[in-house]
GROMACS .gro file of C-alpha atoms in nm:
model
  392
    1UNK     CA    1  16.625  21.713  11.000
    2UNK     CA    2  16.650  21.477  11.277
    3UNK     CA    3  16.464  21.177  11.270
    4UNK     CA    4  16.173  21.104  11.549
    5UNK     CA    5  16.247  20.918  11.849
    6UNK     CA    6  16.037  20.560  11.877
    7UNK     CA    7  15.674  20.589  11.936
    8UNK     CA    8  15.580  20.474  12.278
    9UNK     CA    9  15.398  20.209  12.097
   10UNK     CA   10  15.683  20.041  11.988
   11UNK     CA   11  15.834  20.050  12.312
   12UNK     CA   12  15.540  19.904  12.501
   13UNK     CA   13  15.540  19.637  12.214
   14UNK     CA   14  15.899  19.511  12.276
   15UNK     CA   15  15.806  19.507  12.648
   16UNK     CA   16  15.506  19.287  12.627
   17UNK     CA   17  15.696  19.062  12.422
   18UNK     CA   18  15.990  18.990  12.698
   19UNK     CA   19  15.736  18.996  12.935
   20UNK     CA   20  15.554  18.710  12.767
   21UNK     CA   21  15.846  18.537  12.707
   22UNK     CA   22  15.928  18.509  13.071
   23UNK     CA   23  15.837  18.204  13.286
   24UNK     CA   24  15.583  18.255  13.600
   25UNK     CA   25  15.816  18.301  13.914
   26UNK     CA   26  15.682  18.029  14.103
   27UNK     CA   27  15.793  17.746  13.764
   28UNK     CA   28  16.154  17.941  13.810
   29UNK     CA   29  16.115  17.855  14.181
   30UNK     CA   30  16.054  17.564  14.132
   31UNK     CA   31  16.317  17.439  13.891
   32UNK     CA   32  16.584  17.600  14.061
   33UNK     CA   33  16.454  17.369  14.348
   34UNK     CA   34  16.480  17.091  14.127
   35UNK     CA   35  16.845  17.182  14.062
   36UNK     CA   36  16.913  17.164  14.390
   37UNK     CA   37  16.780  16.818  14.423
   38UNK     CA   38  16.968  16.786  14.171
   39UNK     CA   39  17.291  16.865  14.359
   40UNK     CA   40  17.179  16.722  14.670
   41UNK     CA   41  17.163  16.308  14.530
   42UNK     CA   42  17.517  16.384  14.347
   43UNK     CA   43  17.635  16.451  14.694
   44UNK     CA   44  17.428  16.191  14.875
   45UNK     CA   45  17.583  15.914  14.625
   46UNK     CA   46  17.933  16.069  14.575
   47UNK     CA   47  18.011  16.091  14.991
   48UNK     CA   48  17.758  15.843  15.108
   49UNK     CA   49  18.008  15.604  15.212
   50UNK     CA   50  18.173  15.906  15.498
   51UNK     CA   51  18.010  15.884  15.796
   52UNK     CA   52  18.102  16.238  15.906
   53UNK     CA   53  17.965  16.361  15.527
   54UNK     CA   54  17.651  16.151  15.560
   55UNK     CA   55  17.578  16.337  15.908
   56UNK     CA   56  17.633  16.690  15.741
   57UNK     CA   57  17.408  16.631  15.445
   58UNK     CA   58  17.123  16.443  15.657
   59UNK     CA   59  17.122  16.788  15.899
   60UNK     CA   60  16.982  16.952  15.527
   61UNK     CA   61  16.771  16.658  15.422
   62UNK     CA   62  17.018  16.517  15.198
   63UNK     CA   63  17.050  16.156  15.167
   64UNK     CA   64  16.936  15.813  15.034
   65UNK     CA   65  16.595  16.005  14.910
   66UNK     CA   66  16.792  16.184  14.658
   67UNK     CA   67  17.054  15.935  14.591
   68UNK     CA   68  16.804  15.694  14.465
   69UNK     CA   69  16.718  15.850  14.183
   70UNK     CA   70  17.077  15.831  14.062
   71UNK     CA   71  17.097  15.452  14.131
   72UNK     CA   72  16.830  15.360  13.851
   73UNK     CA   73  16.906  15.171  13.541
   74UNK     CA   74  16.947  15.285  13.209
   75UNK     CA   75  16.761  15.619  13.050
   76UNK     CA   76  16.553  15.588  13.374
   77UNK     CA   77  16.775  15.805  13.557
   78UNK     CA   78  16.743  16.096  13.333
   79UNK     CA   79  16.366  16.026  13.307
   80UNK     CA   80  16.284  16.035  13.665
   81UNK     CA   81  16.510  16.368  13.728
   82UNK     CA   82  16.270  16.538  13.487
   83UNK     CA   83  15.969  16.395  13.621
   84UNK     CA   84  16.084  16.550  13.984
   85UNK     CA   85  16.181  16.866  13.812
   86UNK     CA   86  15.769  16.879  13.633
   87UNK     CA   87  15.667  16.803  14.018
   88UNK     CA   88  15.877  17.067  14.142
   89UNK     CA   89  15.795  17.367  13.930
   90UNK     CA   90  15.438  17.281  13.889
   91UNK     CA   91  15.303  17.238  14.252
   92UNK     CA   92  15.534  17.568  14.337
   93UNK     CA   93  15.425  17.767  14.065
   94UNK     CA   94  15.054  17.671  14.140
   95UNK     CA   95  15.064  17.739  14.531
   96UNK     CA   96  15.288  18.079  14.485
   97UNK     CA   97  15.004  18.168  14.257
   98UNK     CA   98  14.753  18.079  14.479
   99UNK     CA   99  14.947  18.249  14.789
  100UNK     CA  100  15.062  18.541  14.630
  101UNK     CA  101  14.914  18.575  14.281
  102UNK     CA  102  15.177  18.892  14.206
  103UNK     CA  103  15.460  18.611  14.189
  104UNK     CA  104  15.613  18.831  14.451
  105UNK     CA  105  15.719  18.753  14.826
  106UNK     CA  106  16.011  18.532  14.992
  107UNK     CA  107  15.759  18.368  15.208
  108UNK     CA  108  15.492  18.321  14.961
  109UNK     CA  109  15.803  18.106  14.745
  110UNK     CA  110  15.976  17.969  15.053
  111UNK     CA  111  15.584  17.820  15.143
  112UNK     CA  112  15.543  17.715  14.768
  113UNK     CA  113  15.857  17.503  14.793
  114UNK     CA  114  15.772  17.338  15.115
  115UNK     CA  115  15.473  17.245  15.011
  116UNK     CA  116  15.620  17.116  14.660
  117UNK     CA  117  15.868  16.903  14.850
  118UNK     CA  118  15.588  16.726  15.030
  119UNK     CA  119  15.401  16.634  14.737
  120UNK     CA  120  15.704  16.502  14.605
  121UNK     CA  121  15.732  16.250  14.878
  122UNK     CA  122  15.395  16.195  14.909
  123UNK     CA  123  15.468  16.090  14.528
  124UNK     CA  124  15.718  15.846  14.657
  125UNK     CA  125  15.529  15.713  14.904
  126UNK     CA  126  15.229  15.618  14.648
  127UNK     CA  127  15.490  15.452  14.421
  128UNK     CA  128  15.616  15.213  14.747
  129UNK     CA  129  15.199  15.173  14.825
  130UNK     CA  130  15.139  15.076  14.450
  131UNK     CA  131  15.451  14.833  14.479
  132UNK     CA  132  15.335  14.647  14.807
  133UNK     CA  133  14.958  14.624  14.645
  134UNK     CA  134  15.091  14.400  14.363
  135UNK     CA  135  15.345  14.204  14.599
  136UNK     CA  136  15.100  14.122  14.858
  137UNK     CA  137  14.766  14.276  14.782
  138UNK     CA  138  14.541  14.468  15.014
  139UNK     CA  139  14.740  14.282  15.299
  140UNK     CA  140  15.011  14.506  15.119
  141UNK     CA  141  14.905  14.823  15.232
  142UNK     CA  142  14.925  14.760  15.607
  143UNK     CA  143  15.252  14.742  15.577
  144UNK     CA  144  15.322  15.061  15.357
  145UNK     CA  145  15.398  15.396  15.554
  146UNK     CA  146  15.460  15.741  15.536
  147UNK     CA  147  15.831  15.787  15.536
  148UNK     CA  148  15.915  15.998  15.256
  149UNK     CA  149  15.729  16.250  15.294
  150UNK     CA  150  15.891  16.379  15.618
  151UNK     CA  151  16.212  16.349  15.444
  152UNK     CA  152  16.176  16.545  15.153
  153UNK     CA  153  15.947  16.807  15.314
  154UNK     CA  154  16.221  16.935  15.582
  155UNK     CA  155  16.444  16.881  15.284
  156UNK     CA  156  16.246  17.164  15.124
  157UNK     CA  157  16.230  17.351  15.476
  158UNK     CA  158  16.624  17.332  15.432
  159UNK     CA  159  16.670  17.429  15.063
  160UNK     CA  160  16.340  17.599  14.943
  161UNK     CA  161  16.458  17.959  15.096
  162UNK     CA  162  16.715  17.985  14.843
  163UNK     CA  163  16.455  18.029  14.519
  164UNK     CA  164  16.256  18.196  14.752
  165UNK     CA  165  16.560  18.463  14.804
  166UNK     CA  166  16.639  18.464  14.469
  167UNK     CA  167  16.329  18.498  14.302
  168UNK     CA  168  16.078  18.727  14.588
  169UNK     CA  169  16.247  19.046  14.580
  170UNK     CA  170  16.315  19.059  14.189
  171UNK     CA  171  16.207  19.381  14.017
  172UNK     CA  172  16.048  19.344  13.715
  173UNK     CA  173  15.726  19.283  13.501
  174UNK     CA  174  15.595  18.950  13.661
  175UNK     CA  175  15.441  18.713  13.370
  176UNK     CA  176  15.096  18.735  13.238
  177UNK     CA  177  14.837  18.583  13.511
  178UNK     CA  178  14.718  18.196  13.407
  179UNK     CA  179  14.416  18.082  13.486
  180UNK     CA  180  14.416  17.840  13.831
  181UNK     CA  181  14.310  17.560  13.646
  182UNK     CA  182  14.563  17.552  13.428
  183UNK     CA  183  14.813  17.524  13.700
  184UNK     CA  184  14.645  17.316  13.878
  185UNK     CA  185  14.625  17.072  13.575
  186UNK     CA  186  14.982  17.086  13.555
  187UNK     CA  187  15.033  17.025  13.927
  188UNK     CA  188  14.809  16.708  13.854
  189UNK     CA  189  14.962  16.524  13.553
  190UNK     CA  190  15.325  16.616  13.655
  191UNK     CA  191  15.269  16.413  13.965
  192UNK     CA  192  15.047  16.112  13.812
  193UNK     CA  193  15.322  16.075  13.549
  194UNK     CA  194  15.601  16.091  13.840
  195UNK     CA  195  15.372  15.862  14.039
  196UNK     CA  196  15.359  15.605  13.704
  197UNK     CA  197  15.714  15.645  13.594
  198UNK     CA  198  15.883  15.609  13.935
  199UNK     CA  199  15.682  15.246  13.943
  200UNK     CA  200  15.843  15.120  13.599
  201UNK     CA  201  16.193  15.267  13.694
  202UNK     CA  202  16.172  15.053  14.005
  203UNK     CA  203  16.034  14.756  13.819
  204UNK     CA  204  16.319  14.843  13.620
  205UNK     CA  205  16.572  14.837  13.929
  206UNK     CA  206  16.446  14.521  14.084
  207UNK     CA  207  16.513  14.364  13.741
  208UNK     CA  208  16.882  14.477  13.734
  209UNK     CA  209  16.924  14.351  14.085
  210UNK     CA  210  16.797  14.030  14.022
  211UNK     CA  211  17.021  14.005  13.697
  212UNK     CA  212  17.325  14.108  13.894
  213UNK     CA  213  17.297  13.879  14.144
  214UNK     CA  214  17.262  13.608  13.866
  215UNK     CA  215  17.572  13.686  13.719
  216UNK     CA  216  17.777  13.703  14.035
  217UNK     CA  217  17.650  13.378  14.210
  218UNK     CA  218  17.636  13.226  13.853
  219UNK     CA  219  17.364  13.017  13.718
  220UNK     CA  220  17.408  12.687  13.832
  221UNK     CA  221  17.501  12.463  14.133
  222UNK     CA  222  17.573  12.134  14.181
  223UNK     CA  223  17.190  12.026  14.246
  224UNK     CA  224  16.999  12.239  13.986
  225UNK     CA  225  16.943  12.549  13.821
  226UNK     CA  226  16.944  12.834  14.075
  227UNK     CA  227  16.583  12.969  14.154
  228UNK     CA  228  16.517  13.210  13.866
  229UNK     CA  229  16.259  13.516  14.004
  230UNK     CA  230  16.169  13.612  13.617
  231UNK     CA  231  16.142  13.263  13.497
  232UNK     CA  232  15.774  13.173  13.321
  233UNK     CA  233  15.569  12.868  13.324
  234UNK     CA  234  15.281  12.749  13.412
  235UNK     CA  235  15.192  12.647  13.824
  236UNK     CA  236  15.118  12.282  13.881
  237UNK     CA  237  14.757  12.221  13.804
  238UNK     CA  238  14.529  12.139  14.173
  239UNK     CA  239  14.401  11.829  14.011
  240UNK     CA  240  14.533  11.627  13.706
  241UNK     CA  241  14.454  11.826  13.365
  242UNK     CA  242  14.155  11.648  13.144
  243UNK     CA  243  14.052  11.382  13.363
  244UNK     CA  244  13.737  11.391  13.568
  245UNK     CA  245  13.682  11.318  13.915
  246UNK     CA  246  13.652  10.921  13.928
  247UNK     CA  247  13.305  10.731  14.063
  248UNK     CA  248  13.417  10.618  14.422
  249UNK     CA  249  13.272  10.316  14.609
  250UNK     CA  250  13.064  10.418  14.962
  251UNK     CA  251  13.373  10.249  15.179
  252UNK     CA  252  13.635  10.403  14.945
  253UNK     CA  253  13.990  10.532  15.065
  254UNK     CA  254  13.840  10.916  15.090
  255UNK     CA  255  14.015  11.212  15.207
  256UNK     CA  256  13.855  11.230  15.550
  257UNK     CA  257  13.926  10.836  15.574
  258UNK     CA  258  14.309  10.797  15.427
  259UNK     CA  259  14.575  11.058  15.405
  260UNK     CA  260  14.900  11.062  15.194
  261UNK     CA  261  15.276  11.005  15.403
  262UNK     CA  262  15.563  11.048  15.176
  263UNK     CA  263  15.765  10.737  15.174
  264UNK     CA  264  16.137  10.670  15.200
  265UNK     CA  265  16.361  10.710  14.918
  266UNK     CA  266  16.560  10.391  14.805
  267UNK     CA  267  16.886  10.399  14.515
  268UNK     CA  268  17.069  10.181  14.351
  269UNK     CA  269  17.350  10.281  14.060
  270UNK     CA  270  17.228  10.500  13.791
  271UNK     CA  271  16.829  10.405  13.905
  272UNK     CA  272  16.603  10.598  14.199
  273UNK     CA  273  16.297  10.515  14.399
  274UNK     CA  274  16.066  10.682  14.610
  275UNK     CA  275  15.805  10.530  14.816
  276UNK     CA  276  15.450  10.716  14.893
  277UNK     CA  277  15.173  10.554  15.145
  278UNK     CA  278  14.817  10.571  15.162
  279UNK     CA  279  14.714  10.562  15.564
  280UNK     CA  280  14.398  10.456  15.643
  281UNK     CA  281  14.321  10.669  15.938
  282UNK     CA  282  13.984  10.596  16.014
  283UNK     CA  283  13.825  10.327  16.232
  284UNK     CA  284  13.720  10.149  15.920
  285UNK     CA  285  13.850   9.971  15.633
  286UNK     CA  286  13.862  10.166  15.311
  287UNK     CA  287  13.902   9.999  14.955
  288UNK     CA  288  14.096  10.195  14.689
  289UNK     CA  289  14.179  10.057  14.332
  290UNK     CA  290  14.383  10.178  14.043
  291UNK     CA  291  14.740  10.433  14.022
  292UNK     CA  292  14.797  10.746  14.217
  293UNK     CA  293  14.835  11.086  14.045
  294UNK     CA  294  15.182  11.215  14.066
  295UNK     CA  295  15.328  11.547  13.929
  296UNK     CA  296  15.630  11.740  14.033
  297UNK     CA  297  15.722  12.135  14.014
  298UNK     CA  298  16.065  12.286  13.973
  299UNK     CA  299  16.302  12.490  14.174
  300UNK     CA  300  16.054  12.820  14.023
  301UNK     CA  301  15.741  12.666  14.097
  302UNK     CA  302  15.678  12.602  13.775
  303UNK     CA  303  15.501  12.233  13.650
  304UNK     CA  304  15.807  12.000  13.568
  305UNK     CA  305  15.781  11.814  13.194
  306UNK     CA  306  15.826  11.519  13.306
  307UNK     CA  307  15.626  11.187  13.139
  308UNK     CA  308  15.443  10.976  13.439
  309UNK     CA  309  15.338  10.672  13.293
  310UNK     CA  310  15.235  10.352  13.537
  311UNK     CA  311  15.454   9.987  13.526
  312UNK     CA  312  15.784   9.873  13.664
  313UNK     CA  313  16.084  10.025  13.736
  314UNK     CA  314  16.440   9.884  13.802
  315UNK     CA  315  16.372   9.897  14.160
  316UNK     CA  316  15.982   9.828  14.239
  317UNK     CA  317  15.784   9.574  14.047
  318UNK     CA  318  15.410   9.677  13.943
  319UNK     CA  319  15.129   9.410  14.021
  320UNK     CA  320  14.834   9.580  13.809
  321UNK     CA  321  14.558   9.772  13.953
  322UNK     CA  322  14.349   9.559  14.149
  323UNK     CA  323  14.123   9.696  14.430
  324UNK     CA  324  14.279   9.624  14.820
  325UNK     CA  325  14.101   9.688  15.138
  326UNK     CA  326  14.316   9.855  15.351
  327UNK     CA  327  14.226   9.837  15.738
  328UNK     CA  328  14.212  10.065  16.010
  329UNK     CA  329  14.565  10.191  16.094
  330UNK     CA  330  14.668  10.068  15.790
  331UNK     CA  331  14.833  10.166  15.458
  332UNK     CA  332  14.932  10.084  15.125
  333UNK     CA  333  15.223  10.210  14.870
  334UNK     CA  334  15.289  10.295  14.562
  335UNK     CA  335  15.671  10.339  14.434
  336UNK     CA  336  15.776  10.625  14.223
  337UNK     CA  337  16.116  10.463  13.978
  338UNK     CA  338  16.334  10.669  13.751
  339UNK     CA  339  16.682  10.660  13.606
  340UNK     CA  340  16.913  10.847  13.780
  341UNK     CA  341  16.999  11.202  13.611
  342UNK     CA  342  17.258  11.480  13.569
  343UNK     CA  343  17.114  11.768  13.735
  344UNK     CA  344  17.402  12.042  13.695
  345UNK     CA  345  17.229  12.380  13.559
  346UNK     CA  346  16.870  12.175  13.527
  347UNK     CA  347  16.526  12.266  13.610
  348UNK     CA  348  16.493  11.991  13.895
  349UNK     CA  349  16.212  11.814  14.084
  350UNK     CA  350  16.157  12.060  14.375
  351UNK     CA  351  15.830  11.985  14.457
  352UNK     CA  352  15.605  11.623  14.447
  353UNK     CA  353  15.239  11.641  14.378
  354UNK     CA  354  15.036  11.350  14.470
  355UNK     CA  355  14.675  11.213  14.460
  356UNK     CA  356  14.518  10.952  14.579
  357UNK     CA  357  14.369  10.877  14.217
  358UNK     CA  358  14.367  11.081  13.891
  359UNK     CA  359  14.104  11.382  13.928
  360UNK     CA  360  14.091  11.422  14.302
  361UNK     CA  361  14.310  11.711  14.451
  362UNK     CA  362  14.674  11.659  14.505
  363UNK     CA  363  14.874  11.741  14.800
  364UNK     CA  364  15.234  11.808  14.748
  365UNK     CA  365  15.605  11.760  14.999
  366UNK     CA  366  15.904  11.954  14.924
  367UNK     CA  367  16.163  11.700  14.773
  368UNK     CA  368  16.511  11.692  14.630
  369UNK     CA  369  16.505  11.448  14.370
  370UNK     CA  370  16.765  11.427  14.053
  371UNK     CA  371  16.432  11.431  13.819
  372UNK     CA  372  16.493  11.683  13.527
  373UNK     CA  373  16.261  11.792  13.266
  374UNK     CA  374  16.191  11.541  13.018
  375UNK     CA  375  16.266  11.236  13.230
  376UNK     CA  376  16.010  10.950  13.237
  377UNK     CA  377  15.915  10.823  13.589
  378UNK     CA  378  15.710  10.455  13.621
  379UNK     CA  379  15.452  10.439  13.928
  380UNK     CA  380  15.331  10.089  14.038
  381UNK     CA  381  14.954  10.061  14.134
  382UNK     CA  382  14.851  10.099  14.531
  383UNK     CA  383  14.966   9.819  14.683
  384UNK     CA  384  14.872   9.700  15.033
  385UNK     CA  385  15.158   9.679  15.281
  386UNK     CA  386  15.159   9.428  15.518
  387UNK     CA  387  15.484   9.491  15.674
  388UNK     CA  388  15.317   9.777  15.842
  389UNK     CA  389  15.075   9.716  16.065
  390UNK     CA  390  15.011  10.121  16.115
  391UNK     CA  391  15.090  10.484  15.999
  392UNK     CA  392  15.478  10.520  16.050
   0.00000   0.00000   0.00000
């Protein structure tokens, strides 16, 4: 006896199952999309460098927007491609949904892409926003724009037909309906985590840059360590650290009275000097008593370890701290002395920090001095300087 044929059951069974098993049109969309952006930054980095190339690709929307994503460091390029790919097939497979909820229709796909390649530079542009805000703060945002956006949208003008073609006039079961929400969900942390990952992979970049250019200048020169972006330390403190703000008599050397010149700079083998002057620019005398407050900062704007301590040095004698009126027009000086120091590949005095006395504010001049970290430098008290008869 022959044997029955299937039971329709059994058939209907076997179809549900490969029609569950198959992937909403519009996430098909849009990962062939993301193929093709794929495609189109292997071509924008492989011919970037022909002109006539560059000119093709750019009539499609091809060029440093994709390319980019091949230029980052490490895993980061594999990383970012799938983040663009989530993007992608998310925001398509949510509007196509939306548009035509059958999965069916060229147009409804072709629109799904466009509007997927937007987001996706809209995505870019938030990551450049994000950038400037920590670089420059709210200031930063006047300064960020809208310019990927365009890019990558007539990109998707230019590319987004071919899923469309592909995918709208397929026969077959479409997939089982999903709720809007959960698309839309999808849509949403595919594009935060593109937004958050594309920042770190351009931290990332700027870091490798920096590194690179380390490497090929080298790290040294002849004056100093060269300026080191990710170098850490701690900024030169406004006033000087544990020490109060001192009692000052009524006719004292104030800061609307007496302002701080930097002085010339004397040498002598293997020893340094470096005069500063107090100018009395008021139409009164002022008195002031006691050391000035010096500090210095290195090439990275970082507070230099160097040991300040007040006395003689080989080329400026010290006289004690003894309170001087100095009159109208004015001024008196105070002599920085060190030994002189190799400075080849050192953190170096960039930057001098003055105060009139310890605890007030200090003021600060750009300097080039062969101070290195852990060098001692002697300061003689204010003293007043009657070869000048008024501010130089």
């Amino acid at each position: 006896m022959a044997s029955a044929p299937p039971s329709a059951p059994s058939r209907l069974d076997e179809s549900d199952r490969r029609r569950i098993a198959r992937l909403p049109r519009g996430v098909t969309a849009g990962l062939i999309l993301a193929a093709l952006w794929l495609l189109a930054g292997g071509a924008a980095r492989l011919w970037g460098s022909d002109i006539m190339v560059t000119r093709l690709l750019s009539f499609f929307g091809v060029g440093p927007v994709q390319a980019n994503t091949w230029g980052l460091p490490a895993a980061w390029t594999p990383v970012m491609l799938v983040l663009v790919a989530a993007v992608l097939a998310s925001v398509t497979w949510f509007v196509s949904d939306r548009v035509a909820p059958s999965g069916r229709g060229i147009w409804a796909l072709w629109f799904a892409a466009v509007i997927a390649g937007a987001v996706l530079g809209l995505g870019l542009d938030a990551i450049r926003a994000i950038s400037y805000l920590q670089d420059f703060g709210l200031r930063g945002l006047t300064v960020a724009v809208v310019e990927s956006a365009p890019v990558t949208t007539y990109w998707a003008v230019m590319s987004g037909w071919i899923p469309a073609v592909l995918l709208g006039r397929r026969d077959g079961q479409a997939a089982p309906p999903v709720r809007a929400r959960t698309a839309l969900i999808s849509a949403l942390v595919s594009v935060a985590l593109f937004v958050v990952g594309g920042g770190l992979a351009d931290d990332a970049r700027q870091q490798d840059i920096i590194r690179e250019n380390a490497a090929q200048q080298a790290t040294t020169d002849d004056t100093g360590a060269l300026i080191d972006p990710t170098a850490v330390g701690d900024p030169v403190a406004e006033t000087a650290p544990g020490v109060g703000a001192p009692t000052l008599q009524t006719d004292a050397c104030t800061g609307d009275r007496a302002t701080l010149l930097l002085g010339a700079a004397d040498g002598a083998t293997g020893h340094r000097a470096q005069a500063i002057h107090l100018v009395n620019v008021s139409e009164q005398p002022c008195v002031i008593e006691g050391y000035p407050d010096i500090a210095f900062a290195d090439q990275n704007g970082h507070a230099l370890d160097v040991e300040v301590v007040p006395g003689s040095s080989f080329l400026a004698t010290d006289d004690g701290s003894a309170t001087i009126t100095v009159p109208p027009q004015g001024q008196a000086t105070a002599v920085l002395g060190w030994d002189a120091n190799a400075t080849a590949g050192a953190l170096v005095a960039r930057q001098l920090y003055a105060a009139r006395l310890p605890g007030l504010e200090r003021g600060s001049w750009p300097v080039e001095l062969d101070i290195v970290a852990g060098s001692t430098v002697e300061v003689t008290a204010w003293k007043l300087d009657t070869s000048a008869g008024a501010a130089p």
